[in-house]
mmCIF file of C-alpha atoms and ligand atoms in Angstrom:
data_model
loop_
_atom_site.group_PDB
_atom_site.id
_atom_site.type_symbol
_atom_site.label_atom_id
_atom_site.label_comp_id
_atom_site.label_asym_id
_atom_site.label_seq_id
_atom_site.Cartn_x
_atom_site.Cartn_y
_atom_site.Cartn_z
ATOM 1 C CA ALA A 29 0.000 0.000 0.000
ATOM 2 C CA ARG A 30 1.033 3.589 -0.625
ATOM 3 C CA ARG A 31 2.558 5.173 2.466
ATOM 4 C CA GLN A 32 0.559 8.122 3.721
ATOM 5 C CA ARG A 33 1.935 11.366 2.457
ATOM 6 C CA ILE A 34 2.719 14.510 4.420
ATOM 7 C CA PHE A 35 3.650 18.005 3.325
ATOM 8 C CA SER A 36 5.265 20.726 5.382
ATOM 9 C CA GLY A 37 7.402 23.747 4.690
ATOM 10 C CA MET A 38 9.105 26.801 6.084
ATOM 11 C CA GLN A 39 9.713 30.211 4.576
ATOM 12 C CA PRO A 40 13.331 31.202 3.918
ATOM 13 C CA THR A 41 12.972 34.431 5.859
ATOM 14 C CA SER A 42 16.165 34.289 7.902
ATOM 15 C CA ASP A 43 19.742 33.078 7.648
ATOM 16 C CA SER A 44 19.184 30.433 10.271
ATOM 17 C CA LEU A 45 16.384 28.735 12.125
ATOM 18 C CA HIS A 46 15.870 29.042 15.872
ATOM 19 C CA LEU A 47 15.373 26.498 18.606
ATOM 20 C CA GLY A 48 11.567 26.772 18.288
ATOM 21 C CA ASN A 49 11.716 25.881 14.588
ATOM 22 C CA TYR A 50 14.025 23.009 15.436
ATOM 23 C CA LEU A 51 12.065 21.436 18.287
ATOM 24 C CA GLY A 52 8.606 22.448 17.062
ATOM 25 C CA ALA A 53 9.078 21.469 13.416
ATOM 26 C CA LEU A 54 12.367 20.077 12.133
ATOM 27 C CA VAL A 55 12.842 17.352 14.749
ATOM 28 C CA ASN A 56 9.289 16.164 14.043
ATOM 29 C CA TRP A 57 9.885 16.178 10.303
ATOM 30 C CA VAL A 58 12.883 13.936 10.744
ATOM 31 C CA ALA A 59 10.892 11.490 12.886
ATOM 32 C CA LEU A 60 7.951 11.506 10.462
ATOM 33 C CA GLN A 61 10.032 10.582 7.432
ATOM 34 C CA GLU A 62 10.486 7.105 8.914
ATOM 35 C CA GLU A 63 6.810 6.331 8.573
ATOM 36 C CA TYR A 64 5.486 8.733 5.955
ATOM 37 C CA ASP A 65 6.210 9.691 2.390
ATOM 38 C CA ALA A 66 7.291 13.200 3.320
ATOM 39 C CA PHE A 67 7.514 16.308 1.136
ATOM 40 C CA TYR A 68 9.378 19.213 2.740
ATOM 41 C CA GLY A 69 9.444 22.558 0.988
ATOM 42 C CA VAL A 70 11.524 25.673 1.242
ATOM 43 C CA VAL A 71 8.617 27.947 0.368
ATOM 44 C CA ASP A 72 10.389 30.900 -1.189
ATOM 45 C CA LEU A 73 7.332 32.132 -3.091
ATOM 46 C CA HIS A 74 5.626 32.740 0.232
ATOM 47 C CA ALA A 75 8.660 34.716 1.360
ATOM 48 C CA LEU A 76 8.106 37.116 -1.569
ATOM 49 C CA THR A 77 5.149 38.611 0.308
ATOM 50 C CA VAL A 78 7.874 40.629 2.047
ATOM 51 C CA GLN A 79 10.411 42.388 -0.188
ATOM 52 C CA THR A 80 13.935 41.083 0.267
ATOM 53 C CA GLU A 81 17.190 41.710 -1.602
ATOM 54 C CA PRO A 82 17.350 39.019 -4.332
ATOM 55 C CA ALA A 83 20.814 37.782 -3.325
ATOM 56 C CA VAL A 84 19.724 37.583 0.296
ATOM 57 C CA LEU A 85 16.585 35.610 -0.543
ATOM 58 C CA ARG A 86 18.536 33.182 -2.728
ATOM 59 C CA GLU A 87 21.108 32.594 -0.009
ATOM 60 C CA ARG A 88 18.421 32.133 2.647
ATOM 61 C CA SER A 89 16.672 29.563 0.493
ATOM 62 C CA ARG A 90 19.882 27.573 0.176
ATOM 63 C CA ARG A 91 20.634 27.913 3.869
ATOM 64 C CA THR A 92 17.136 26.838 4.828
ATOM 65 C CA ALA A 93 17.442 23.727 2.672
ATOM 66 C CA ALA A 94 20.863 23.041 4.186
ATOM 67 C CA GLN A 95 19.372 23.288 7.666
ATOM 68 C CA TYR A 96 16.681 20.744 6.816
ATOM 69 C CA LEU A 97 19.488 18.404 5.775
ATOM 70 C CA ALA A 98 21.689 19.238 8.754
ATOM 71 C CA GLY A 99 18.742 18.509 11.044
ATOM 72 C CA GLY A 100 18.360 15.066 9.508
ATOM 73 C CA VAL A 101 15.943 15.329 6.598
ATOM 74 C CA ASP A 102 17.159 12.526 4.358
ATOM 75 C CA PRO A 103 16.836 13.339 0.652
ATOM 76 C CA ALA A 104 16.894 9.643 -0.188
ATOM 77 C CA ARG A 105 13.768 9.118 1.873
ATOM 78 C CA SER A 106 11.941 12.447 1.758
ATOM 79 C CA THR A 107 11.384 14.891 -1.079
ATOM 80 C CA LEU A 108 13.087 18.200 -0.326
ATOM 81 C CA MET A 109 12.014 20.883 -2.773
ATOM 82 C CA LEU A 110 12.449 24.573 -3.452
ATOM 83 C CA GLN A 111 8.962 25.886 -4.171
ATOM 84 C CA SER A 112 9.969 28.236 -7.003
ATOM 85 C CA MET A 113 11.614 25.326 -8.848
ATOM 86 C CA VAL A 114 8.194 23.701 -9.088
ATOM 87 C CA PRO A 115 6.090 26.164 -11.115
ATOM 88 C CA GLU A 116 3.025 23.977 -10.614
ATOM 89 C CA HIS A 117 2.607 25.662 -7.201
ATOM 90 C CA THR A 118 1.951 29.028 -8.796
ATOM 91 C CA GLU A 119 -0.341 27.609 -11.437
ATOM 92 C CA LEU A 120 -2.441 25.600 -9.002
ATOM 93 C CA SER A 121 -2.661 28.658 -6.792
ATOM 94 C CA TRP A 122 -4.415 30.539 -9.628
ATOM 95 C CA LEU A 123 -6.764 27.650 -10.372
ATOM 96 C CA LEU A 124 -7.689 27.456 -6.694
ATOM 97 C CA ALA A 125 -8.083 31.236 -6.452
ATOM 98 C CA CYS A 126 -10.803 30.939 -9.060
ATOM 99 C CA HIS A 127 -12.605 28.560 -6.683
ATOM 100 C CA THR A 128 -12.215 30.797 -3.634
ATOM 101 C CA ALA A 129 -14.950 33.210 -2.640
ATOM 102 C CA PHE A 130 -13.678 36.702 -1.919
ATOM 103 C CA GLY A 131 -15.438 36.730 1.456
ATOM 104 C CA GLU A 132 -13.831 33.424 2.349
ATOM 105 C CA ALA A 133 -10.337 34.735 1.628
ATOM 106 C CA ASN A 134 -11.211 37.913 3.455
ATOM 107 C CA ARG A 135 -11.923 35.986 6.662
ATOM 108 C CA MET A 136 -8.332 34.781 7.107
ATOM 109 C CA THR A 137 -7.199 36.163 10.438
ATOM 110 C CA GLN A 138 -3.427 35.843 9.915
ATOM 111 C CA PHE A 139 -3.631 38.413 7.103
ATOM 112 C CA LYS A 140 -5.503 40.802 9.376
ATOM 113 C CA ASP A 141 -2.993 40.217 12.183
ATOM 114 C CA LYS A 142 -0.046 40.948 9.903
ATOM 115 C CA ILE A 143 -1.678 44.143 8.614
ATOM 116 C CA ALA A 144 -2.468 45.182 12.170
ATOM 117 C CA LYS A 145 1.229 44.737 13.004
ATOM 118 C CA GLY A 146 2.129 47.083 10.191
ATOM 119 C CA GLN A 147 3.109 44.713 7.355
ATOM 120 C CA SER A 148 2.233 46.367 4.041
ATOM 121 C CA ALA A 149 -0.643 44.683 2.302
ATOM 122 C CA ASN A 150 0.130 43.341 -1.141
ATOM 123 C CA VAL A 151 -2.366 41.024 -2.806
ATOM 124 C CA GLY A 152 0.166 38.188 -2.481
ATOM 125 C CA LEU A 153 -0.082 38.402 1.285
ATOM 126 C CA PHE A 154 -3.870 38.345 0.954
ATOM 127 C CA THR A 155 -3.843 35.223 -1.239
ATOM 128 C CA TYR A 156 -1.041 33.508 0.734
ATOM 129 C CA PRO A 157 -3.475 30.890 2.145
ATOM 130 C CA ILE A 158 -4.442 29.902 -1.401
ATOM 131 C CA LEU A 159 -0.796 29.319 -2.309
ATOM 132 C CA MET A 160 -0.468 27.275 0.864
ATOM 133 C CA ALA A 161 -3.503 25.212 -0.208
ATOM 134 C CA ALA A 162 -1.759 24.640 -3.538
ATOM 135 C CA ASP A 163 1.426 23.505 -1.765
ATOM 136 C CA ILE A 164 -0.508 20.809 0.054
ATOM 137 C CA LEU A 165 -2.999 19.676 -2.610
ATOM 138 C CA LEU A 166 -0.297 19.468 -5.284
ATOM 139 C CA TYR A 167 1.246 16.427 -3.591
ATOM 140 C CA ASP A 168 -1.937 14.560 -2.647
ATOM 141 C CA ALA A 169 -0.889 15.040 0.983
ATOM 142 C CA ASP A 170 -2.980 13.041 3.436
ATOM 143 C CA LEU A 171 -1.617 14.809 6.488
ATOM 144 C CA VAL A 172 -0.187 18.225 7.234
ATOM 145 C CA PRO A 173 1.721 18.871 10.460
ATOM 146 C CA VAL A 174 0.555 22.382 11.347
ATOM 147 C CA GLY A 175 0.774 24.667 14.309
ATOM 148 C CA GLU A 176 -2.232 26.458 15.766
ATOM 149 C CA ASP A 177 -1.512 29.575 13.687
ATOM 150 C CA GLN A 178 -1.940 27.646 10.423
ATOM 151 C CA ARG A 179 -5.125 25.789 11.350
ATOM 152 C CA GLN A 180 -7.464 28.217 9.626
ATOM 153 C CA HIS A 181 -5.397 27.948 6.453
ATOM 154 C CA LEU A 182 -5.624 24.181 6.530
ATOM 155 C CA GLU A 183 -9.404 24.472 6.932
ATOM 156 C CA LEU A 184 -9.473 26.615 3.783
ATOM 157 C CA THR A 185 -7.356 23.980 2.015
ATOM 158 C CA ARG A 186 -9.870 21.297 2.956
ATOM 159 C CA ASP A 187 -12.819 23.446 1.874
ATOM 160 C CA LEU A 188 -11.209 24.129 -1.510
ATOM 161 C CA ALA A 189 -10.380 20.457 -2.046
ATOM 162 C CA GLU A 190 -13.933 19.439 -1.181
ATOM 163 C CA ARG A 191 -15.414 22.150 -3.390
ATOM 164 C CA VAL A 192 -13.351 21.106 -6.412
ATOM 165 C CA ASN A 193 -14.083 17.448 -5.698
ATOM 166 C CA GLY A 194 -17.806 18.347 -5.557
ATOM 167 C CA ARG A 195 -17.594 19.521 -9.159
ATOM 168 C CA PHE A 196 -14.995 16.997 -10.303
ATOM 169 C CA PRO A 197 -14.956 13.949 -8.032
ATOM 170 C CA GLY A 198 -11.573 12.460 -7.224
ATOM 171 C CA THR A 199 -9.466 15.463 -8.183
ATOM 172 C CA PHE A 200 -7.827 16.092 -4.804
ATOM 173 C CA VAL A 201 -6.929 14.215 -1.673
ATOM 174 C CA VAL A 202 -8.550 16.081 1.239
ATOM 175 C CA PRO A 203 -5.803 16.526 3.847
ATOM 176 C CA ASP A 204 -6.135 16.261 7.605
ATOM 177 C CA ALA A 205 -4.205 18.228 10.205
ATOM 178 C CA TYR A 206 -1.564 16.143 11.898
ATOM 179 C CA ILE A 207 -0.972 16.987 15.503
ATOM 180 C CA VAL A 208 2.458 15.692 16.419
ATOM 181 C CA LYS A 209 2.224 14.055 19.828
ATOM 182 C CA GLY A 210 4.428 15.723 22.387
ATOM 183 C CA SER A 211 5.526 18.436 19.969
ATOM 184 C CA ALA A 212 7.201 21.207 21.919
ATOM 185 C CA LYS A 213 6.299 24.866 21.842
ATOM 186 C CA ILE A 214 9.420 26.821 22.773
ATOM 187 C CA MET A 215 8.966 30.143 24.495
ATOM 188 C CA ASP A 216 11.014 33.340 24.346
ATOM 189 C CA LEU A 217 13.763 33.139 26.979
ATOM 190 C CA GLN A 218 13.220 36.770 27.987
ATOM 191 C CA ASP A 219 9.416 36.691 27.836
ATOM 192 C CA PRO A 220 8.397 33.083 28.449
ATOM 193 C CA THR A 221 4.701 33.896 27.967
ATOM 194 C CA ALA A 222 5.381 34.536 24.254
ATOM 195 C CA LYS A 223 6.678 31.971 21.784
ATOM 196 C CA MET A 224 10.226 32.179 20.549
ATOM 197 C CA SER A 225 9.896 33.987 17.226
ATOM 198 C CA LYS A 226 12.352 35.202 14.618
ATOM 199 C CA SER A 227 10.380 38.407 14.074
ATOM 200 C CA LEU A 228 9.405 39.231 17.665
ATOM 201 C CA SER A 229 12.061 37.809 19.994
ATOM 202 C CA SER A 230 15.037 39.891 21.064
ATOM 203 C CA ASP A 231 18.531 38.526 20.510
ATOM 204 C CA LEU A 232 18.714 37.227 24.080
ATOM 205 C CA GLY A 233 15.224 35.747 23.853
ATOM 206 C CA LEU A 234 16.030 33.462 20.929
ATOM 207 C CA ILE A 235 18.529 30.653 20.412
ATOM 208 C CA ASP A 236 19.786 30.636 16.874
ATOM 209 C CA LEU A 237 20.720 27.119 15.739
ATOM 210 C CA LEU A 238 24.097 28.459 14.662
ATOM 211 C CA ASP A 239 24.910 30.285 17.893
ATOM 212 C CA ASP A 240 28.258 29.206 19.320
ATOM 213 C CA PRO A 241 28.396 27.447 22.722
ATOM 214 C CA LYS A 242 29.310 30.668 24.556
ATOM 215 C CA ARG A 243 26.326 32.562 23.199
ATOM 216 C CA ILE A 244 23.970 29.684 23.875
ATOM 217 C CA THR A 245 25.189 29.466 27.462
ATOM 218 C CA LYS A 246 24.933 33.210 27.953
ATOM 219 C CA LYS A 247 21.368 33.295 26.638
ATOM 220 C CA ILE A 248 20.186 30.396 28.770
ATOM 221 C CA LYS A 249 21.881 31.765 31.878
ATOM 222 C CA SER A 250 20.058 35.082 31.271
ATOM 223 C CA ALA A 251 16.670 33.404 30.862
ATOM 224 C CA VAL A 252 13.858 35.011 32.843
ATOM 225 C CA THR A 253 12.509 32.745 35.603
ATOM 226 C CA ASP A 254 10.557 33.671 38.755
ATOM 227 C CA PRO A 255 11.298 34.672 42.369
ATOM 228 C CA GLU A 256 10.647 31.183 43.774
ATOM 229 C CA ARG A 257 13.316 28.526 44.112
ATOM 230 C CA GLU A 258 11.398 25.433 43.196
ATOM 231 C CA ILE A 259 12.075 23.625 39.913
ATOM 232 C CA ARG A 260 8.625 22.517 38.922
ATOM 233 C CA TYR A 261 6.680 22.369 35.662
ATOM 234 C CA ASP A 262 3.806 24.854 35.861
ATOM 235 C CA VAL A 263 3.265 26.859 32.686
ATOM 236 C CA ASP A 264 0.964 29.446 34.251
ATOM 237 C CA ALA A 265 2.840 30.124 37.472
ATOM 238 C CA LYS A 266 6.382 29.356 36.280
ATOM 239 C CA PRO A 267 6.563 29.867 32.493
ATOM 240 C CA GLY A 268 10.331 30.439 32.398
ATOM 241 C CA VAL A 269 11.295 27.371 34.416
ATOM 242 C CA SER A 270 8.710 25.306 32.527
ATOM 243 C CA ASN A 271 10.226 26.410 29.220
ATOM 244 C CA LEU A 272 13.711 25.352 30.357
ATOM 245 C CA LEU A 273 12.321 21.989 31.454
ATOM 246 C CA VAL A 274 10.616 21.519 28.074
ATOM 247 C CA ILE A 275 13.832 22.316 26.209
ATOM 248 C CA HIS A 276 15.828 19.908 28.360
ATOM 249 C CA SER A 277 13.193 17.179 28.237
ATOM 250 C CA THR A 278 12.787 17.330 24.460
ATOM 251 C CA LEU A 279 16.502 17.312 23.710
ATOM 252 C CA SER A 280 17.534 14.752 26.331
ATOM 253 C CA ALA A 281 14.446 12.548 25.868
ATOM 254 C CA THR A 282 13.936 12.621 29.633
ATOM 255 C CA PRO A 283 10.388 12.903 30.993
ATOM 256 C CA ILE A 284 9.733 16.206 32.772
ATOM 257 C CA ALA A 285 8.695 14.413 35.976
ATOM 258 C CA GLU A 286 12.094 12.735 36.033
ATOM 259 C CA LEU A 287 13.850 16.086 35.619
ATOM 260 C CA GLU A 288 11.776 17.564 38.445
ATOM 261 C CA ARG A 289 12.966 14.759 40.696
ATOM 262 C CA ALA A 290 16.581 15.099 39.617
ATOM 263 C CA PHE A 291 16.545 18.862 40.316
ATOM 264 C CA GLU A 292 14.867 18.612 43.714
ATOM 265 C CA GLY A 293 16.676 20.865 46.175
ATOM 266 C CA LYS A 294 18.790 22.419 43.415
ATOM 267 C CA GLY A 295 18.698 26.004 42.186
ATOM 268 C CA TYR A 296 17.822 27.719 38.936
ATOM 269 C CA GLY A 297 21.536 28.175 38.239
ATOM 270 C CA ASP A 298 21.963 24.391 38.225
ATOM 271 C CA LEU A 299 19.015 23.971 35.879
ATOM 272 C CA LYS A 300 20.284 26.647 33.510
ATOM 273 C CA GLY A 301 23.781 25.214 33.484
ATOM 274 C CA GLU A 302 22.534 21.779 32.575
ATOM 275 C CA VAL A 303 20.057 23.046 29.960
ATOM 276 C CA ALA A 304 22.890 24.994 28.326
ATOM 277 C CA GLU A 305 25.016 21.832 28.194
ATOM 278 C CA VAL A 306 22.172 19.827 26.692
ATOM 279 C CA VAL A 307 21.474 22.443 24.017
ATOM 280 C CA VAL A 308 25.153 22.871 23.133
ATOM 281 C CA ALA A 309 25.623 19.109 22.829
ATOM 282 C CA ALA A 310 22.486 18.682 20.724
ATOM 283 C CA LEU A 311 23.394 21.473 18.307
ATOM 284 C CA GLU A 312 27.039 20.513 17.876
ATOM 285 C CA PRO A 313 26.417 17.804 15.245
ATOM 286 C CA PHE A 314 23.844 20.038 13.549
ATOM 287 C CA GLN A 315 26.369 22.848 13.285
ATOM 288 C CA SER A 316 29.180 20.728 11.957
ATOM 289 C CA ARG A 317 26.911 19.134 9.362
ATOM 290 C CA MET A 318 25.712 22.605 8.369
ATOM 291 C CA ALA A 319 29.310 23.750 7.906
ATOM 292 C CA GLU A 320 30.013 20.729 5.685
ATOM 293 C CA LEU A 321 26.930 21.393 3.560
ATOM 294 C CA MET A 322 27.724 25.071 3.103
ATOM 295 C CA ALA A 323 31.297 24.197 2.149
ATOM 296 C CA ASP A 324 30.089 22.236 -0.878
ATOM 297 C CA PRO A 325 27.621 24.504 -2.712
ATOM 298 C CA ALA A 326 27.558 22.382 -5.857
ATOM 299 C CA GLU A 327 26.452 19.319 -3.926
ATOM 300 C CA LEU A 328 23.832 21.328 -2.028
ATOM 301 C CA ASP A 329 22.431 22.713 -5.278
ATOM 302 C CA ARG A 330 22.404 19.213 -6.742
ATOM 303 C CA ILE A 331 20.326 17.940 -3.814
ATOM 304 C CA ILE A 332 17.882 20.862 -4.080
ATOM 305 C CA THR A 333 17.489 20.433 -7.843
ATOM 306 C CA ALA A 334 17.075 16.661 -7.639
ATOM 307 C CA GLY A 335 14.438 16.984 -4.914
ATOM 308 C CA SER A 336 12.580 19.676 -6.830
ATOM 309 C CA ASP A 337 12.618 17.539 -10.001
ATOM 310 C CA LYS A 338 11.210 14.625 -8.018
ATOM 311 C CA ALA A 339 8.506 16.896 -6.590
ATOM 312 C CA ARG A 340 7.594 18.096 -10.092
ATOM 313 C CA GLU A 341 6.919 14.576 -11.247
ATOM 314 C CA VAL A 342 4.217 14.217 -8.613
ATOM 315 C CA ALA A 343 2.945 17.787 -8.962
ATOM 316 C CA SER A 344 2.492 17.603 -12.727
ATOM 317 C CA VAL A 345 0.284 14.516 -12.446
ATOM 318 C CA VAL A 346 -1.978 16.141 -9.858
ATOM 319 C CA LEU A 347 -2.160 19.403 -11.789
ATOM 320 C CA GLY A 348 -2.898 17.398 -14.945
ATOM 321 C CA ARG A 349 -6.001 15.955 -13.277
ATOM 322 C CA LEU A 350 -7.314 19.458 -12.641
ATOM 323 C CA HIS A 351 -6.438 20.637 -16.158
ATOM 324 C CA ASP A 352 -8.465 17.810 -17.643
ATOM 325 C CA ALA A 353 -11.356 18.470 -15.282
ATOM 326 C CA LEU A 354 -11.459 22.197 -15.976
ATOM 327 C CA GLY A 355 -11.221 21.983 -19.741
ATOM 328 C CA LEU A 356 -7.747 23.448 -20.058
HETATM 329 P P1 ADP B 619 6.717 30.119 8.570
HETATM 330 O O1 ADP B 619 8.116 29.979 8.109
HETATM 331 O O2 ADP B 619 5.772 29.100 8.013
HETATM 332 O O3 ADP B 619 6.176 31.513 8.617
HETATM 333 P P2 ADP B 619 7.625 30.129 11.234
HETATM 334 O O4 ADP B 619 8.868 30.712 10.768
HETATM 335 O O5 ADP B 619 6.738 30.896 12.151
HETATM 336 O O6 ADP B 619 6.718 29.693 10.060
HETATM 337 O O7 ADP B 619 7.880 28.711 11.825
HETATM 338 C C1 ADP B 619 8.330 27.625 11.045
HETATM 339 C C2 ADP B 619 7.959 26.358 11.775
HETATM 340 O O8 ADP B 619 8.491 26.361 13.084
HETATM 341 C C3 ADP B 619 6.444 26.176 11.939
HETATM 342 O O9 ADP B 619 6.157 24.798 11.802
HETATM 343 C C4 ADP B 619 6.184 26.627 13.338
HETATM 344 O O10 ADP B 619 5.038 26.004 13.907
HETATM 345 C C5 ADP B 619 7.459 26.208 14.048
HETATM 346 N N1 ADP B 619 7.755 27.109 15.164
HETATM 347 C C6 ADP B 619 8.069 28.424 15.050
HETATM 348 N N2 ADP B 619 8.307 28.960 16.262
HETATM 349 C C7 ADP B 619 8.144 27.958 17.166
HETATM 350 C C8 ADP B 619 8.254 27.878 18.596
HETATM 351 N N3 ADP B 619 8.600 28.934 19.318
HETATM 352 N N4 ADP B 619 8.028 26.688 19.189
HETATM 353 C C9 ADP B 619 7.676 25.611 18.447
HETATM 354 N N5 ADP B 619 7.556 25.624 17.110
HETATM 355 C C10 ADP B 619 7.776 26.775 16.462
HETATM 356 NA NA1 NA B 620 4.085 30.345 10.867
#
């Protein structure tokens, strides 16, 4: 039987990912490729909703792909693609746009949030959820690992797939959200009530996957905690300590209850010291693999092109079904 297929992607909007991207997405992707037929995209077309210097965007796309690989995405097992190398994404986006009601697109809250935060409103940002629907439907994905912030977009994807299937049965696979069990949400080290975020976190609040051991240690030692002394997991009362426990637990594969026992009678300094060691040790192989990948640009480009070619083979078949249905 065909393995179930998943699609996920990240925008190449920074030179390196942060610990939240790693523990909340990349680590899960690597685990999922064992069981699923996984498609992982560097979604550079989405990144165009914000204007970036061309050379910077190109380099970020390559670096994002390299980080997928450094984190353990295996191109022999998964399909790693650069979205702009698969023009079917853009075409399907248009075909889906013609099936989207204006009012329906207008209800997307992430667009409104971004505008409210001052991002300038181009039509690409408005139709972003339709391009995301195309990303998913193009590969007949059964499952999509999504965070809370993307849920509404996945609902739109499902509605569009069902609408097209209503006219032309069997055109699309209708995808389900995939909630990764035990997936970690990493909080800002300086404001542990907010998630670690490349756009909102301060330098000290965020651990960059390429930070050197000294910086990592400094950032974790400066993490905001609380005036108590007890090392206990309690997100509401002790968000900072809870965040450190989550980071430790996820990276060391130690249950939080076990960590609470091990740190009984110890201080926050002890916890921070050990969390720093765990993070440094976990990122060391990632960083050395990343350095190797960036040292061989031709090989990196070969992997990206081969993955994108493989993605196109699937995408063109799915798009072909819609062409036939629509009379194109
Ligand atoms: P995008 O690139 O799609 O705009 P982000 O850059 O916000 O998304 O995040 C990329 C991926 O990393 C998403 O899967 C998101 O859920 C995950 N992620 C981002 N920040 C965190 C965090 N602080 N904790 C856990 N997961 C996170
Ligand atoms: Na996001």
